[in-house]
mmCIF file of C-alpha atoms in Angstrom:
data_model
loop_
_atom_site.group_PDB
_atom_site.id
_atom_site.type_symbol
_atom_site.label_atom_id
_atom_site.label_comp_id
_atom_site.label_asym_id
_atom_site.label_seq_id
_atom_site.Cartn_x
_atom_site.Cartn_y
_atom_site.Cartn_z
ATOM 1 C CA UNK A 1 -4.613 -5.151 -16.528
ATOM 2 C CA UNK A 2 -5.959 -4.228 -19.951
ATOM 3 C CA UNK A 3 -9.304 -5.762 -18.964
ATOM 4 C CA UNK A 4 -9.634 -3.359 -16.013
ATOM 5 C CA UNK A 5 -10.818 0.158 -16.981
ATOM 6 C CA UNK A 6 -8.719 1.779 -14.257
ATOM 7 C CA UNK A 7 -5.248 3.279 -13.939
ATOM 8 C CA UNK A 8 -2.736 0.420 -14.448
ATOM 9 C CA UNK A 9 -1.192 1.139 -11.045
ATOM 10 C CA UNK A 10 -4.560 0.768 -9.342
ATOM 11 C CA UNK A 11 -5.317 -2.329 -11.399
ATOM 12 C CA UNK A 12 -2.070 -4.000 -10.377
ATOM 13 C CA UNK A 13 -2.789 -3.296 -6.709
ATOM 14 C CA UNK A 14 -6.232 -4.865 -7.020
ATOM 15 C CA UNK A 15 -4.975 -8.036 -8.716
ATOM 16 C CA UNK A 16 -2.161 -8.523 -6.211
ATOM 17 C CA UNK A 17 -4.457 -7.657 -3.318
ATOM 18 C CA UNK A 18 -6.673 -10.592 -4.309
ATOM 19 C CA UNK A 19 -3.743 -12.960 -4.776
ATOM 20 C CA UNK A 20 -2.006 -11.924 -1.550
ATOM 21 C CA UNK A 21 -5.181 -12.250 0.563
ATOM 22 C CA UNK A 22 -5.369 -8.583 1.570
ATOM 23 C CA UNK A 23 -7.982 -7.353 -0.890
ATOM 24 C CA UNK A 24 -10.386 -5.428 1.462
ATOM 25 C CA UNK A 25 -7.845 -2.753 2.513
ATOM 26 C CA UNK A 26 -6.401 -2.569 -0.990
ATOM 27 C CA UNK A 27 -9.906 -1.862 -2.333
ATOM 28 C CA UNK A 28 -10.163 1.074 0.063
ATOM 29 C CA UNK A 29 -6.771 2.579 -0.726
ATOM 30 C CA UNK A 30 -7.251 2.061 -4.468
ATOM 31 C CA UNK A 31 -10.587 3.880 -4.235
ATOM 32 C CA UNK A 32 -8.911 6.797 -2.483
ATOM 33 C CA UNK A 33 -6.144 6.967 -5.094
ATOM 34 C CA UNK A 34 -8.582 6.702 -7.987
ATOM 35 C CA UNK A 35 -10.923 9.388 -6.582
ATOM 36 C CA UNK A 36 -9.377 11.862 -4.172
ATOM 37 C CA UNK A 37 -8.051 12.321 -0.654
ATOM 38 C CA UNK A 38 -10.931 12.450 1.881
ATOM 39 C CA UNK A 39 -8.998 14.696 4.263
ATOM 40 C CA UNK A 40 -9.976 18.362 4.395
ATOM 41 C CA UNK A 41 -7.686 21.166 5.517
ATOM 42 C CA UNK A 42 -9.512 24.201 6.962
ATOM 43 C CA UNK A 43 -7.276 27.255 6.779
ATOM 44 C CA UNK A 44 -7.996 28.185 10.392
ATOM 45 C CA UNK A 45 -7.531 24.615 11.724
ATOM 46 C CA UNK A 46 -4.592 23.350 9.701
ATOM 47 C CA UNK A 47 -2.587 22.167 12.722
ATOM 48 C CA UNK A 48 -5.511 20.245 14.190
ATOM 49 C CA UNK A 49 -6.259 18.643 10.808
ATOM 50 C CA UNK A 50 -2.608 17.602 10.435
ATOM 51 C CA UNK A 51 -2.643 16.083 13.910
ATOM 52 C CA UNK A 52 -5.802 14.115 13.092
ATOM 53 C CA UNK A 53 -4.232 12.695 9.934
ATOM 54 C CA UNK A 54 -1.038 11.733 11.760
ATOM 55 C CA UNK A 55 -3.042 10.069 14.523
ATOM 56 C CA UNK A 56 -4.809 7.945 11.907
ATOM 57 C CA UNK A 57 -1.454 6.954 10.403
ATOM 58 C CA UNK A 58 -0.142 5.762 13.770
ATOM 59 C CA UNK A 59 3.370 4.328 13.466
ATOM 60 C CA UNK A 60 2.868 3.189 9.865
ATOM 61 C CA UNK A 61 4.871 5.993 8.181
ATOM 62 C CA UNK A 62 2.197 5.866 5.490
ATOM 63 C CA UNK A 63 -0.321 8.333 4.093
ATOM 64 C CA UNK A 64 -2.107 5.379 2.537
ATOM 65 C CA UNK A 65 -2.564 3.599 5.861
ATOM 66 C CA UNK A 66 -3.905 6.887 7.269
ATOM 67 C CA UNK A 67 -6.417 6.872 4.406
ATOM 68 C CA UNK A 68 -7.334 3.248 5.131
ATOM 69 C CA UNK A 69 -7.816 3.871 8.855
ATOM 70 C CA UNK A 70 -9.882 6.981 8.138
ATOM 71 C CA UNK A 71 -12.259 5.017 5.933
ATOM 72 C CA UNK A 72 -12.502 2.077 8.335
ATOM 73 C CA UNK A 73 -13.322 4.427 11.206
ATOM 74 C CA UNK A 74 -16.019 6.082 9.138
ATOM 75 C CA UNK A 75 -17.511 2.735 8.060
ATOM 76 C CA UNK A 76 -17.503 1.435 11.639
ATOM 77 C CA UNK A 77 -19.107 4.608 13.005
ATOM 78 C CA UNK A 78 -22.425 3.732 11.362
ATOM 79 C CA UNK A 79 -24.945 6.156 9.914
ATOM 80 C CA UNK A 80 -25.640 7.780 13.272
ATOM 81 C CA UNK A 81 -21.991 8.421 14.063
ATOM 82 C CA UNK A 82 -20.434 9.205 10.689
ATOM 83 C CA UNK A 83 -21.148 12.942 10.678
ATOM 84 C CA UNK A 84 -19.493 13.461 14.068
ATOM 85 C CA UNK A 85 -16.588 11.173 13.086
ATOM 86 C CA UNK A 86 -15.897 13.251 9.967
ATOM 87 C CA UNK A 87 -16.117 16.499 11.909
ATOM 88 C CA UNK A 88 -13.694 15.227 14.557
ATOM 89 C CA UNK A 89 -11.152 13.906 12.042
ATOM 90 C CA UNK A 90 -11.445 16.599 9.357
ATOM 91 C CA UNK A 91 -12.819 14.290 6.691
ATOM 92 C CA UNK A 92 -15.219 14.739 3.795
ATOM 93 C CA UNK A 93 -18.231 12.459 4.193
ATOM 94 C CA UNK A 94 -19.053 12.911 0.500
ATOM 95 C CA UNK A 95 -15.603 11.669 -0.533
ATOM 96 C CA UNK A 96 -15.765 8.709 1.849
ATOM 97 C CA UNK A 97 -19.173 7.751 0.437
ATOM 98 C CA UNK A 98 -17.738 7.920 -3.067
ATOM 99 C CA UNK A 99 -14.891 5.637 -1.961
ATOM 100 C CA UNK A 100 -17.501 3.269 -0.525
ATOM 101 C CA UNK A 101 -19.229 3.119 -3.904
ATOM 102 C CA UNK A 102 -15.955 2.711 -5.809
ATOM 103 C CA UNK A 103 -14.981 -0.280 -3.676
ATOM 104 C CA UNK A 104 -18.119 -2.022 -4.940
ATOM 105 C CA UNK A 105 -17.291 -1.056 -8.516
ATOM 106 C CA UNK A 106 -13.792 -2.484 -8.183
ATOM 107 C CA UNK A 107 -15.163 -5.760 -6.838
ATOM 108 C CA UNK A 108 -17.570 -5.948 -9.768
ATOM 109 C CA UNK A 109 -14.623 -5.528 -12.141
ATOM 110 C CA UNK A 110 -12.643 -8.250 -10.352
ATOM 111 C CA UNK A 111 -15.636 -10.565 -10.545
ATOM 112 C CA UNK A 112 -15.910 -9.905 -14.272
ATOM 113 C CA UNK A 113 -12.338 -11.075 -14.905
ATOM 114 C CA UNK A 114 -12.569 -13.968 -12.441
ATOM 115 C CA UNK A 115 -10.395 -12.700 -9.579
ATOM 116 C CA UNK A 116 -13.354 -12.647 -7.194
ATOM 117 C CA UNK A 117 -15.933 -15.449 -7.249
ATOM 118 C CA UNK A 118 -19.364 -14.220 -8.380
ATOM 119 C CA UNK A 119 -21.030 -16.635 -5.966
ATOM 120 C CA UNK A 120 -19.136 -15.566 -2.843
ATOM 121 C CA UNK A 121 -21.447 -14.394 -0.055
ATOM 122 C CA UNK A 122 -19.514 -11.241 0.900
ATOM 123 C CA UNK A 123 -17.354 -10.195 -2.076
ATOM 124 C CA UNK A 124 -16.159 -6.970 -0.436
ATOM 125 C CA UNK A 125 -14.450 -9.015 2.278
ATOM 126 C CA UNK A 126 -13.268 -11.916 0.129
ATOM 127 C CA UNK A 127 -9.566 -12.751 -0.198
ATOM 128 C CA UNK A 128 -8.987 -11.078 3.167
ATOM 129 C CA UNK A 129 -7.076 -13.573 5.311
ATOM 130 C CA UNK A 130 -4.300 -11.002 5.811
ATOM 131 C CA UNK A 131 -6.459 -7.892 5.588
ATOM 132 C CA UNK A 132 -5.059 -6.524 8.869
ATOM 133 C CA UNK A 133 -1.402 -7.063 7.967
ATOM 134 C CA UNK A 134 -0.335 -3.506 7.166
ATOM 135 C CA UNK A 135 3.184 -4.620 6.199
ATOM 136 C CA UNK A 136 1.782 -6.831 3.453
ATOM 137 C CA UNK A 137 -0.710 -4.168 2.367
ATOM 138 C CA UNK A 138 2.070 -1.602 1.938
ATOM 139 C CA UNK A 139 4.126 -4.129 -0.039
ATOM 140 C CA UNK A 140 1.205 -4.642 -2.441
ATOM 141 C CA UNK A 141 0.787 -0.866 -2.760
ATOM 142 C CA UNK A 142 4.472 -0.669 -3.590
ATOM 143 C CA UNK A 143 3.962 -3.083 -6.467
ATOM 144 C CA UNK A 144 1.336 -0.809 -7.959
ATOM 145 C CA UNK A 145 3.221 2.460 -7.419
ATOM 146 C CA UNK A 146 6.616 1.225 -8.619
ATOM 147 C CA UNK A 147 8.791 2.769 -10.083
ATOM 148 C CA UNK A 148 7.670 5.796 -8.055
ATOM 149 C CA UNK A 149 10.415 5.262 -5.502
ATOM 150 C CA UNK A 150 12.121 7.567 -2.995
ATOM 151 C CA UNK A 151 15.301 6.813 -1.098
ATOM 152 C CA UNK A 152 15.543 8.440 2.313
ATOM 153 C CA UNK A 153 18.572 9.149 4.450
ATOM 154 C CA UNK A 154 17.759 9.713 8.083
ATOM 155 C CA UNK A 155 18.861 12.962 9.695
ATOM 156 C CA UNK A 156 18.794 14.651 13.086
ATOM 157 C CA UNK A 157 15.750 16.794 12.340
ATOM 158 C CA UNK A 158 14.469 15.765 8.913
ATOM 159 C CA UNK A 159 15.350 12.956 6.534
ATOM 160 C CA UNK A 160 16.782 13.688 3.083
ATOM 161 C CA UNK A 161 14.622 12.524 0.174
ATOM 162 C CA UNK A 162 15.886 11.605 -3.300
ATOM 163 C CA UNK A 163 14.372 10.114 -6.474
ATOM 164 C CA UNK A 164 16.013 8.716 -9.582
ATOM 165 C CA UNK A 165 14.166 11.088 -11.904
ATOM 166 C CA UNK A 166 14.289 14.358 -9.949
ATOM 167 C CA UNK A 167 17.150 14.116 -7.502
ATOM 168 C CA UNK A 168 16.371 15.992 -4.295
ATOM 169 C CA UNK A 169 12.665 16.130 -3.409
ATOM 170 C CA UNK A 170 10.654 16.978 -0.317
ATOM 171 C CA UNK A 171 7.589 15.523 1.376
ATOM 172 C CA UNK A 172 4.457 17.607 0.927
ATOM 173 C CA UNK A 173 3.674 19.492 4.158
ATOM 174 C CA UNK A 174 0.314 17.696 4.419
ATOM 175 C CA UNK A 175 1.948 14.248 4.328
ATOM 176 C CA UNK A 176 2.264 12.261 7.547
ATOM 177 C CA UNK A 177 5.878 11.688 6.504
ATOM 178 C CA UNK A 178 6.797 15.372 6.507
ATOM 179 C CA UNK A 179 9.108 16.465 9.320
ATOM 180 C CA UNK A 180 10.095 12.831 10.018
ATOM 181 C CA UNK A 181 13.759 12.548 10.922
ATOM 182 C CA UNK A 182 14.140 8.773 11.112
ATOM 183 C CA UNK A 183 12.363 6.143 9.024
ATOM 184 C CA UNK A 184 12.556 2.415 9.809
ATOM 185 C CA UNK A 185 13.509 1.630 6.193
ATOM 186 C CA UNK A 186 15.233 3.521 3.413
ATOM 187 C CA UNK A 187 12.478 3.252 0.800
ATOM 188 C CA UNK A 188 9.250 5.144 0.209
ATOM 189 C CA UNK A 189 6.794 4.519 -2.610
ATOM 190 C CA UNK A 190 4.488 7.296 -3.730
ATOM 191 C CA UNK A 191 1.539 7.986 -5.995
ATOM 192 C CA UNK A 192 1.762 11.702 -6.748
ATOM 193 C CA UNK A 193 4.349 14.440 -6.883
ATOM 194 C CA UNK A 194 3.731 18.160 -7.431
ATOM 195 C CA UNK A 195 6.096 20.932 -8.491
ATOM 196 C CA UNK A 196 5.985 24.450 -7.095
ATOM 197 C CA UNK A 197 8.944 26.058 -5.330
ATOM 198 C CA UNK A 198 10.335 22.510 -4.989
ATOM 199 C CA UNK A 199 9.259 19.038 -6.055
ATOM 200 C CA UNK A 200 6.993 17.643 -3.370
ATOM 201 C CA UNK A 201 5.918 14.039 -2.818
ATOM 202 C CA UNK A 202 2.239 14.324 -1.961
ATOM 203 C CA UNK A 203 1.557 10.839 -0.549
ATOM 204 C CA UNK A 204 3.992 8.105 0.433
ATOM 205 C CA UNK A 205 4.456 4.843 2.315
ATOM 206 C CA UNK A 206 7.633 3.494 3.858
ATOM 207 C CA UNK A 207 8.392 -0.083 2.770
ATOM 208 C CA UNK A 208 11.121 -2.570 3.636
ATOM 209 C CA UNK A 209 13.906 -4.055 1.521
ATOM 210 C CA UNK A 210 12.077 -7.366 1.211
ATOM 211 C CA UNK A 211 8.870 -5.606 0.138
ATOM 212 C CA UNK A 212 10.747 -3.842 -2.645
ATOM 213 C CA UNK A 213 12.696 -6.953 -3.627
ATOM 214 C CA UNK A 214 9.535 -9.059 -3.845
ATOM 215 C CA UNK A 215 7.185 -6.552 -5.467
ATOM 216 C CA UNK A 216 9.407 -4.002 -7.190
ATOM 217 C CA UNK A 217 11.007 -4.002 -10.623
ATOM 218 C CA UNK A 218 13.249 -6.460 -12.444
ATOM 219 C CA UNK A 219 16.267 -7.643 -10.480
ATOM 220 C CA UNK A 220 19.843 -7.906 -11.691
ATOM 221 C CA UNK A 221 23.044 -9.151 -10.113
ATOM 222 C CA UNK A 222 25.521 -6.428 -9.276
ATOM 223 C CA UNK A 223 29.104 -6.454 -8.098
ATOM 224 C CA UNK A 224 29.966 -8.537 -5.061
ATOM 225 C CA UNK A 225 26.785 -10.578 -5.277
ATOM 226 C CA UNK A 226 24.454 -7.604 -4.704
ATOM 227 C CA UNK A 227 20.958 -7.439 -6.129
ATOM 228 C CA UNK A 228 20.098 -4.258 -8.026
ATOM 229 C CA UNK A 229 16.997 -2.617 -9.448
ATOM 230 C CA UNK A 230 16.358 0.389 -11.714
ATOM 231 C CA UNK A 231 19.792 0.117 -13.340
ATOM 232 C CA UNK A 232 21.539 0.107 -9.991
ATOM 233 C CA UNK A 233 19.617 2.955 -8.335
ATOM 234 C CA UNK A 234 18.370 0.501 -5.721
ATOM 235 C CA UNK A 235 21.018 -1.898 -4.443
ATOM 236 C CA UNK A 236 20.759 -4.673 -1.886
ATOM 237 C CA UNK A 237 23.590 -6.591 -0.236
ATOM 238 C CA UNK A 238 22.321 -10.151 0.022
ATOM 239 C CA UNK A 239 23.911 -13.575 0.463
ATOM 240 C CA UNK A 240 23.460 -15.868 -2.493
ATOM 241 C CA UNK A 241 20.868 -18.017 -0.731
ATOM 242 C CA UNK A 242 18.741 -14.954 0.089
ATOM 243 C CA UNK A 243 18.924 -13.802 -3.503
ATOM 244 C CA UNK A 244 17.838 -17.228 -4.684
ATOM 245 C CA UNK A 245 14.938 -17.211 -2.223
ATOM 246 C CA UNK A 246 13.702 -13.824 -3.411
ATOM 247 C CA UNK A 247 14.026 -14.704 -7.080
ATOM 248 C CA UNK A 248 12.252 -18.012 -6.458
ATOM 249 C CA UNK A 249 9.334 -16.358 -4.652
ATOM 250 C CA UNK A 250 8.975 -13.753 -7.391
ATOM 251 C CA UNK A 251 8.968 -16.445 -10.060
ATOM 252 C CA UNK A 252 6.219 -18.305 -8.208
ATOM 253 C CA UNK A 253 4.168 -15.106 -7.758
ATOM 254 C CA UNK A 254 4.373 -14.400 -11.483
ATOM 255 C CA UNK A 255 3.385 -17.995 -12.247
ATOM 256 C CA UNK A 256 0.390 -17.818 -9.885
ATOM 257 C CA UNK A 257 -0.846 -14.618 -11.511
ATOM 258 C CA UNK A 258 -0.392 -16.094 -14.974
ATOM 259 C CA UNK A 259 -2.236 -19.269 -13.975
ATOM 260 C CA UNK A 260 -5.158 -17.234 -12.617
ATOM 261 C CA UNK A 261 -5.315 -15.097 -15.748
ATOM 262 C CA UNK A 262 -5.160 -18.112 -18.077
ATOM 263 C CA UNK A 263 -7.647 -20.123 -16.001
ATOM 264 C CA UNK A 264 -10.020 -17.741 -14.160
ATOM 265 C CA UNK A 265 -11.646 -20.619 -12.257
ATOM 266 C CA UNK A 266 -8.356 -21.341 -10.444
ATOM 267 C CA UNK A 267 -8.848 -21.106 -6.669
ATOM 268 C CA UNK A 268 -6.053 -18.682 -5.769
ATOM 269 C CA UNK A 269 -6.884 -18.904 -2.058
ATOM 270 C CA UNK A 270 -6.056 -22.610 -2.111
ATOM 271 C CA UNK A 271 -3.389 -22.855 -4.806
ATOM 272 C CA UNK A 272 -1.503 -19.802 -3.571
ATOM 273 C CA UNK A 273 -1.778 -20.424 0.190
ATOM 274 C CA UNK A 274 1.750 -21.765 0.735
ATOM 275 C CA UNK A 275 3.302 -19.030 -1.400
ATOM 276 C CA UNK A 276 1.403 -16.225 0.344
ATOM 277 C CA UNK A 277 2.331 -17.634 3.760
ATOM 278 C CA UNK A 278 5.994 -17.707 2.726
ATOM 279 C CA UNK A 279 5.859 -14.065 1.611
ATOM 280 C CA UNK A 280 4.149 -13.039 4.877
ATOM 281 C CA UNK A 281 6.844 -14.822 6.896
ATOM 282 C CA UNK A 282 9.643 -13.171 4.930
ATOM 283 C CA UNK A 283 8.149 -9.688 5.322
ATOM 284 C CA UNK A 284 7.587 -10.311 9.043
ATOM 285 C CA UNK A 285 11.220 -11.334 9.510
ATOM 286 C CA UNK A 286 12.223 -7.785 8.581
ATOM 287 C CA UNK A 287 9.333 -5.928 10.203
ATOM 288 C CA UNK A 288 7.932 -8.149 12.986
ATOM 289 C CA UNK A 289 6.329 -5.260 14.865
ATOM 290 C CA UNK A 290 4.266 -4.230 11.861
ATOM 291 C CA UNK A 291 3.235 -7.737 10.949
ATOM 292 C CA UNK A 292 2.099 -8.444 14.498
ATOM 293 C CA UNK A 293 -0.784 -6.019 13.950
ATOM 294 C CA UNK A 294 -2.535 -8.870 12.188
ATOM 295 C CA UNK A 295 -3.350 -11.607 14.690
ATOM 296 C CA UNK A 296 -4.171 -13.988 11.888
ATOM 297 C CA UNK A 297 -0.767 -13.444 10.317
ATOM 298 C CA UNK A 298 0.801 -14.037 13.718
ATOM 299 C CA UNK A 299 -0.984 -17.373 14.018
ATOM 300 C CA UNK A 300 0.217 -18.275 10.546
ATOM 301 C CA UNK A 301 3.805 -17.513 11.475
ATOM 302 C CA UNK A 302 3.611 -19.800 14.481
ATOM 303 C CA UNK A 303 2.692 -22.809 12.351
#
């Protein structure tokens, strides 16, 4: 991370994105986090702009997936269609172009430290076997954003949000996760929070237990065989064999990263294939609907 002249959170996302074979979308989201949100909010069209952002998020419960989909739509629109696409979705073309340029800069940095091959034909799409697996992408984002963690408790109208540092917090009104009553999982990771009348979480993504267990902080054994994190703030009831599986996968992930750092010429696509497939299968077992968005991941799971 010290070799990457970027925010350590962004740097960690980029390294794990390469290892976990989902680098292209991670490049995009990292560029958005490192620069700024491309969404614009006209005072007289706030409701329409909010609806456009939520439509781009789909059922992901993620501001970061909304950002990713916004960029992909802009890139796919081509030069002739990008102006109209931005107008329709309340996006800044200047910001999206800056993100486009930053993606290239990030790839150059990864090539410099050996995480992307300098001789690869299309470096911006390298390490992308699971590029369409949004569940995996959000898990990798969680690794970078940790320990920025929110616990949510579902309610009839709106969920209750809580962080270890601040206690009660609220989603920012511009977030796709504002006014959500029921989340599929109890964890949200976030990049920014702002304080005004209350403490607001500006951008967030809902992640599963397995995503947090695999890519979050150090694990400890709690009472009754539970696994805990952040001095018990996050607690997981897990049979012993599940705990051993998670700890084993994390140990192998750490070893793969260390091996790549020590020997930059290591082919992580080949040497890490079995490990990445195992992680994808575990994440899919908890969120099969999300993982099915990636047809390539689905084929992998059938093997």
